[in-house]
Structure formats: C-alpha cells, structure tokens
XYZ file of C-alpha atoms in Angstrom:
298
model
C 92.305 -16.578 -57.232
C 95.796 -17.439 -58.350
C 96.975 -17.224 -61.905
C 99.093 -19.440 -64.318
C 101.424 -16.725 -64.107
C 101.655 -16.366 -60.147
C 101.501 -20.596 -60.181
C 105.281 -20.967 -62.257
C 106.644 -18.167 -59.766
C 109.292 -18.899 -57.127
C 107.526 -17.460 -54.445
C 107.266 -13.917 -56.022
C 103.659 -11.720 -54.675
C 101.752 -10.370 -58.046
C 100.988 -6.904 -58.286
C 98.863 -6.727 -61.838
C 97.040 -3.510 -62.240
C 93.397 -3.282 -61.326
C 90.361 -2.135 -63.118
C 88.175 1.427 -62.404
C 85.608 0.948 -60.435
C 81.484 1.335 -61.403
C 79.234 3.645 -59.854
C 77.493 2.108 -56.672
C 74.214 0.508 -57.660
C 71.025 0.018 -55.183
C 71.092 -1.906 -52.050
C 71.420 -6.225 -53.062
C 68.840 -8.499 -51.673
C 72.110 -10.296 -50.027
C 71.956 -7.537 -47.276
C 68.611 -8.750 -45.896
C 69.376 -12.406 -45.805
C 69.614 -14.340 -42.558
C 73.050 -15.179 -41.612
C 74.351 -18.199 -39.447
C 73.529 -17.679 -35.600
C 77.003 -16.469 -34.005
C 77.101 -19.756 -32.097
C 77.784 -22.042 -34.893
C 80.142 -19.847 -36.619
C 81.959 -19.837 -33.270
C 82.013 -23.279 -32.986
C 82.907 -23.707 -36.818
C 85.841 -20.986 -36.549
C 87.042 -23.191 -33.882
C 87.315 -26.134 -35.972
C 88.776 -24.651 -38.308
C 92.099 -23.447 -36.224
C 92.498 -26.609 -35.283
C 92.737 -28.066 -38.620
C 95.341 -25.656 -39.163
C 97.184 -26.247 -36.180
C 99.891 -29.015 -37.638
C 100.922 -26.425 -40.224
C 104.425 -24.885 -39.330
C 105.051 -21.010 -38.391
C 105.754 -20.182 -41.497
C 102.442 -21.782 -42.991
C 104.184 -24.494 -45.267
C 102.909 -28.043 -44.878
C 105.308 -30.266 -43.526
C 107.248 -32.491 -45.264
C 109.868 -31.724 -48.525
C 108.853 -34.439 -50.610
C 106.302 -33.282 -53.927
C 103.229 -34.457 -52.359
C 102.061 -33.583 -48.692
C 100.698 -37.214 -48.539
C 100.843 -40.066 -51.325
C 98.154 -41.795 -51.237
C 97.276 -45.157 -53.235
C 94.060 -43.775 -54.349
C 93.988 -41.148 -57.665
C 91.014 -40.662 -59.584
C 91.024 -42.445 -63.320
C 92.182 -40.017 -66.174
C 92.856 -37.210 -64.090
C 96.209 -36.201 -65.882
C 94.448 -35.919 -69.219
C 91.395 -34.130 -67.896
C 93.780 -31.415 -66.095
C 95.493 -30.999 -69.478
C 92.236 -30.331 -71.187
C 91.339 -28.048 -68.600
C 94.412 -26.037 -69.266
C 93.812 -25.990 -72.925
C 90.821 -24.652 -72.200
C 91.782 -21.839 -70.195
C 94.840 -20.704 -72.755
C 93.245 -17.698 -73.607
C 92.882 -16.132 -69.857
C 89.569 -14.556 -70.706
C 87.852 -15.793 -67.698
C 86.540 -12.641 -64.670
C 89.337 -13.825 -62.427
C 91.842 -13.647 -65.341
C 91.347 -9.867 -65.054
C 89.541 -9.386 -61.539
C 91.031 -11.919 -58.921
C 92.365 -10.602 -55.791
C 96.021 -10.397 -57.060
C 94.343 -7.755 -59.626
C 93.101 -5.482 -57.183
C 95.720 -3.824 -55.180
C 97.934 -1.349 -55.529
C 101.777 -2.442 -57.016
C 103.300 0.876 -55.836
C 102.710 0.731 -52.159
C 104.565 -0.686 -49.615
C 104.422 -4.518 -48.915
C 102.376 -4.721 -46.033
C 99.921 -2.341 -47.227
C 99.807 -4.384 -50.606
C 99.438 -7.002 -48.067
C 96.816 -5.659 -46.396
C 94.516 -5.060 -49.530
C 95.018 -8.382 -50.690
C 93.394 -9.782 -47.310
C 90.895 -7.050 -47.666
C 89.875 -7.850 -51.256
C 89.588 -11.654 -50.557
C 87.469 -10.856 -47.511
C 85.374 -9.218 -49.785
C 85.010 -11.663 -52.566
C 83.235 -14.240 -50.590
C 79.942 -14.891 -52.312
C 81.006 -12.324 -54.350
C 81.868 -11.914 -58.484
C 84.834 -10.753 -59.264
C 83.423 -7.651 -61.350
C 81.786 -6.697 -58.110
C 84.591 -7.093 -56.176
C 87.405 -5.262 -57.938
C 84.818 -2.291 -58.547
C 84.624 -1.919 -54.415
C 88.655 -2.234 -54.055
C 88.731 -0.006 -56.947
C 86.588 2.465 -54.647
C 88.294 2.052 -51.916
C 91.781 2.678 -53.017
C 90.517 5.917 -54.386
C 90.180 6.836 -50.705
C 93.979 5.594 -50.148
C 93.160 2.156 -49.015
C 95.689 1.799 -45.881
C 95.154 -0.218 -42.638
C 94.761 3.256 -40.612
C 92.500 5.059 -43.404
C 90.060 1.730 -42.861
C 89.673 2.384 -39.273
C 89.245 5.923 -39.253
C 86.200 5.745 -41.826
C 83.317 5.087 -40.533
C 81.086 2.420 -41.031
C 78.716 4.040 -43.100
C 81.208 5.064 -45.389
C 83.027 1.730 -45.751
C 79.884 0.235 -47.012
C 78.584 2.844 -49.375
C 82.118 2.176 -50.561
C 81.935 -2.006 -50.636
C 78.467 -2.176 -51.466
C 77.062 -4.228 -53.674
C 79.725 -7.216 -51.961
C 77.889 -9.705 -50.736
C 76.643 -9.688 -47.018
C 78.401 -6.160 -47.052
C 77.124 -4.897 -43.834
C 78.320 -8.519 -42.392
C 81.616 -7.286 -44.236
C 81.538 -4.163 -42.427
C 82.082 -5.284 -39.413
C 84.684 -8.075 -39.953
C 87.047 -5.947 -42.305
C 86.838 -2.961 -38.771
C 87.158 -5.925 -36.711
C 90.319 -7.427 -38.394
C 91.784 -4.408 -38.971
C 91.917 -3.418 -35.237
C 93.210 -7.150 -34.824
C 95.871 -6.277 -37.210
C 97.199 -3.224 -35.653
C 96.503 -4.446 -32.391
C 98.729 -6.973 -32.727
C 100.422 -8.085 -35.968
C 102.015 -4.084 -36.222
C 100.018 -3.592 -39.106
C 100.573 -6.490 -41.483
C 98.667 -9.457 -41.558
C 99.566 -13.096 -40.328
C 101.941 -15.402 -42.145
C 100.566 -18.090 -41.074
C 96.980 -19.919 -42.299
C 96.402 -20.845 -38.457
C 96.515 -17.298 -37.678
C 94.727 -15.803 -40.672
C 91.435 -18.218 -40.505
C 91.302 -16.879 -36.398
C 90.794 -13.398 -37.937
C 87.075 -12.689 -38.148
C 85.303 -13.317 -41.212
C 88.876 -15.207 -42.977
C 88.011 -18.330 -43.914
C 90.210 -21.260 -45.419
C 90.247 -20.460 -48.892
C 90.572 -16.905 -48.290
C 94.339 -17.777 -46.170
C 95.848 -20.176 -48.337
C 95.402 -17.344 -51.247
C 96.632 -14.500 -49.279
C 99.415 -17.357 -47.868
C 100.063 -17.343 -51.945
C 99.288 -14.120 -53.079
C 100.455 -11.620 -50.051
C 103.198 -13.954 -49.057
C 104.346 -16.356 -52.097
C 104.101 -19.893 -49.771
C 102.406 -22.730 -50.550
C 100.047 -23.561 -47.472
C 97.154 -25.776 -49.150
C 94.660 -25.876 -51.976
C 92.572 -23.132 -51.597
C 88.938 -24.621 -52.524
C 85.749 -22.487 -53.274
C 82.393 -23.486 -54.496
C 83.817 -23.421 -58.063
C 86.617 -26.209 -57.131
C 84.273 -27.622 -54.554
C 81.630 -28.133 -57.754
C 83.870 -29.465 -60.670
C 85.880 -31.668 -58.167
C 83.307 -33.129 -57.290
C 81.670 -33.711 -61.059
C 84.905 -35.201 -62.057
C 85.440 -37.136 -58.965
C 88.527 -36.294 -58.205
C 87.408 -37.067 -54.603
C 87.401 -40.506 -53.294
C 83.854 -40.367 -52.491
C 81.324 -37.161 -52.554
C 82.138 -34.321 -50.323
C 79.332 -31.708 -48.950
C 81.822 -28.962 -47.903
C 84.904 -27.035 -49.447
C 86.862 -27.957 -46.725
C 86.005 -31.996 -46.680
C 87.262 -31.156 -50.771
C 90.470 -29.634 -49.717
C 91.606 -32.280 -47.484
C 90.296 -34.790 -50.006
C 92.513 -33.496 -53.081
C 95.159 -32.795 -50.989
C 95.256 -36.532 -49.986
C 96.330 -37.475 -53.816
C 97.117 -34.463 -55.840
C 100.765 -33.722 -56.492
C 101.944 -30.564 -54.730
C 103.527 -28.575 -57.448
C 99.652 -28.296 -58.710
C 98.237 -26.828 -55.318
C 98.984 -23.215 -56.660
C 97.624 -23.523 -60.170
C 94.304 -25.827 -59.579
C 92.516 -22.898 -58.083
C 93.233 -20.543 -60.766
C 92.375 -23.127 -63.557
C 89.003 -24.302 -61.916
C 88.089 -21.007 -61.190
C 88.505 -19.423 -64.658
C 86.694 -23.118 -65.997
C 83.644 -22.724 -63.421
C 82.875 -19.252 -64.546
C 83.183 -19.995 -68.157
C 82.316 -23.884 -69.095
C 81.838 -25.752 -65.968
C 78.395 -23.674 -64.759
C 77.109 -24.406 -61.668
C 73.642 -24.340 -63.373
C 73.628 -25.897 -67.444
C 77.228 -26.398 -67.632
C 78.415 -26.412 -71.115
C 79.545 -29.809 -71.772
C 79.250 -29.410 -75.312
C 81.784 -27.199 -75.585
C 84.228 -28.905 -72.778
C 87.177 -31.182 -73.936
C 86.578 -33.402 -71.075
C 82.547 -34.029 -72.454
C 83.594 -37.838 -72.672
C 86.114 -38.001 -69.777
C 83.430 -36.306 -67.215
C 81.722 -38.470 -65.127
C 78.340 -35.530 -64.425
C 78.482 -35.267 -68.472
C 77.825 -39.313 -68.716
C 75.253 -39.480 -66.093
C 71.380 -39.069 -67.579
C-alpha cells in the first residue's frame, strides 16, 4: 500500500523499518478452502496480460499529459470528498500506515533484493491483514530473506514461516514458482514492467502497479483492492457499479487526475480499515456522512 510520504516522492523506493514478527499461531481455516479450478485462473491470467499489453517497457502509461485519459464524465463532489478523506487520515494510524509492503523489507540490502521482498511481501498480503503479513516477512528475513535462500528452503519450511497468510500453502507454491521464474530469467530481480509482473504466478494487478511504485518508483496505474474496490464504489466515483477491482481500476482511471494514482491507494486503504468498514462502516464518524451516496441510502 503506498503512503502519503512515498505519493509526494519523485520516483524515490521507501525503505521504512519493519515490525518483529509474532509467534506462529495454529493452522487458519483459509488453508482448507476451495480455490478457483486452474482453468479459469489460466484463462483469467491471460486476460489480464493483455490488458497490460499497451503499457510501454518501462511500465508508464502512455501519454505526458496529467491524466491518462480525460474524460467528460467525473463524479459530483469528488474534490471535496478526497479532501475529507485526507483529513481523515492526518494522523497515519491506520495497519498499513505501519505494516504496508513498503514497511516490510529490509533498507540495508541491496536493491534487487529489497526488490525482491517487496514482490514477496505483496504476494503475500493478498487476502491478507497487514499485521499478519509483516509478522511472516518479519520471519522470513530472520532467515536472510534473499531470492536464493527462498529456493533452497523447502516448502515445509517456507510455510511454517508464512503461515497464518492467507491461502499460504497456495502461497507456497507461487512465491517457489516465481522465484525460479526470477532467476531463471530476470537474473534475479523482478520485472519492470506490470505486463511482465501480472505473468508471474500468483501477481495479480494490484500487486504490480505497487511493486511498479514501491520496488521501482513509476507510476503504472491505480492499484485497486477490495478496500478501493468497496469505497469507490459507495461514493460512486465509478460511472456506473463495478463487480471487480479491475472493472474499478479502469473505471477511475478513465476520470481521475494522474498525479492522484499514487496516493488514492494509500488513502482508501488506511480509510477502509479504519472508517469505511466493509461491514457497519462508521458513517457517524466520517466527514463525508452527508456527501456519501451508501450513507444517504436507507
């Protein structure tokens, strides 16, 4: 998740220190659920490289103006309702103020193994908290958290180490996967590119356009996750009502000026885990109570 900090940076990577992690805990319910049949996220990893093909080799969108695209269409009050976000989120108090991905790697080690952790910590925050997340990158940089220390563990190890992630044994076998990838052919760093980073397994979308901003300091696109997907969606800041981060991504990048790509993540997040709840938000105590379209609605 990016910060206010990272967002007024000229392209500078992040290295904040990172938190000690917890003991392990017992084995998550989100082992044992079923996962997507290999077919359909096949065909859905497929899709999504091709969305990503018109980006340019160094994974900026094209065009120099402020905007990717200006479209006619911007949702009502949206200026003032961004503003009371940020007031909002002054303090920085929020999990990913402390526990996002650019708080979880090491500052001392060499770029592309900073690099390296900041793809692996992002690969492990999906459907993951943040708490939970830094704890396992905690863990695993005990260990000495390199590229060639990942492959040489073996699996066993690298989940009693990630574990209590979500899907971890799912994990397991993407983070050994990409790795080889990585070595294989990338020379040990990762992609800089989005169109290369989504093709590595178990990288999604929002994962590359933060380690596009995190890892490599470029703007590539919003990166959306359920927490943007959610309030975006409340406020309707989409034209109509997506059903899928990525329809959401495409739809705010269609309007929303693109100095604010970096920082809307950050601010959304920090607001989703604090105000904006995905279950009994607290509109009382939100600034926008009387600007939000979900608040008005019975």
């Amino acid at each position: 998740m990016l910060t206010r900090r990272m967002s007024r940076s000229s392209g500078q990577r992040l290295f904040p220190e990172d938190k000690l992690p917890p003991a392990p805990g017992k084995e998550p319910d989100a082992g044992k659920k079923r996962e997507r049949p290999k077919s359909l996220r096949r065909q859905q990893k497929v899709k999504l490289e091709m969305a990503y093909e018109s980006l340019d080799r160094d994974g900026e969108v094209d065009g120099n103006d402020t905007t990717s695209k200006k479209s006619k269409w911007e949702p009502p009050n949206w200026n003032l309702q961004l503003e009371n976000i940020r007031e909002m989120r002054k303090s920085e108090d929020a999990p990913v103020d402390h526990m996002g991905a650019e708080h979880c790697y090491d500052q001392n080690a060499p770029p592309e193994v900073m690099r390296y952790q900041v793809l692996l910590s992002l690969m492990l925050s999906s459907q993951t908290k943040d708490q939970i997340t830094a704890a396992a990158m905690g863990r695993l940089r005990e260990r000495g958290l390199t590229l060639d220390s990942i492959l040489q563990m073996d699996d066993t190890t690298l989940g009693q180490l990630i574990y209590p992630v979500g899907f971890w044994r799912s994990k397991v076998r993407y983070i050994k996967q990409t790795s080889k990838i990585l070595k294989q052919q990338y020379g040990g760093d990762i992609p800089a590119t989005v169109e290369e980073l989504v093709a590595l397994p178990g990288v999604g979308p929002k994962m590359a356009h933060l380690a596009m901003a995190i890892a490599w300091g470029k703007v590539s696109g919003i990166a959306v996750d359920t927490h943007v997907h959610r309030i975006t969606n409340r406020l309707k800041w989409t034209k109509k009502e997506t059903k899928y981060p990525e329809e959401t991504r495409a739809a705010l990048e269609d309007w929303l000026p693109r100095q604010l790509w970096k920082e809307i993540n950050w601010l959304l997040v920090g607001f989703g885990q604090q105000t904006c709840l995905p279950v009994n938000p607290r509109c009382g105590d939100c600034l926008n109570q009387g600007l939000c379209p979900a608040a008005q609605s019975p």
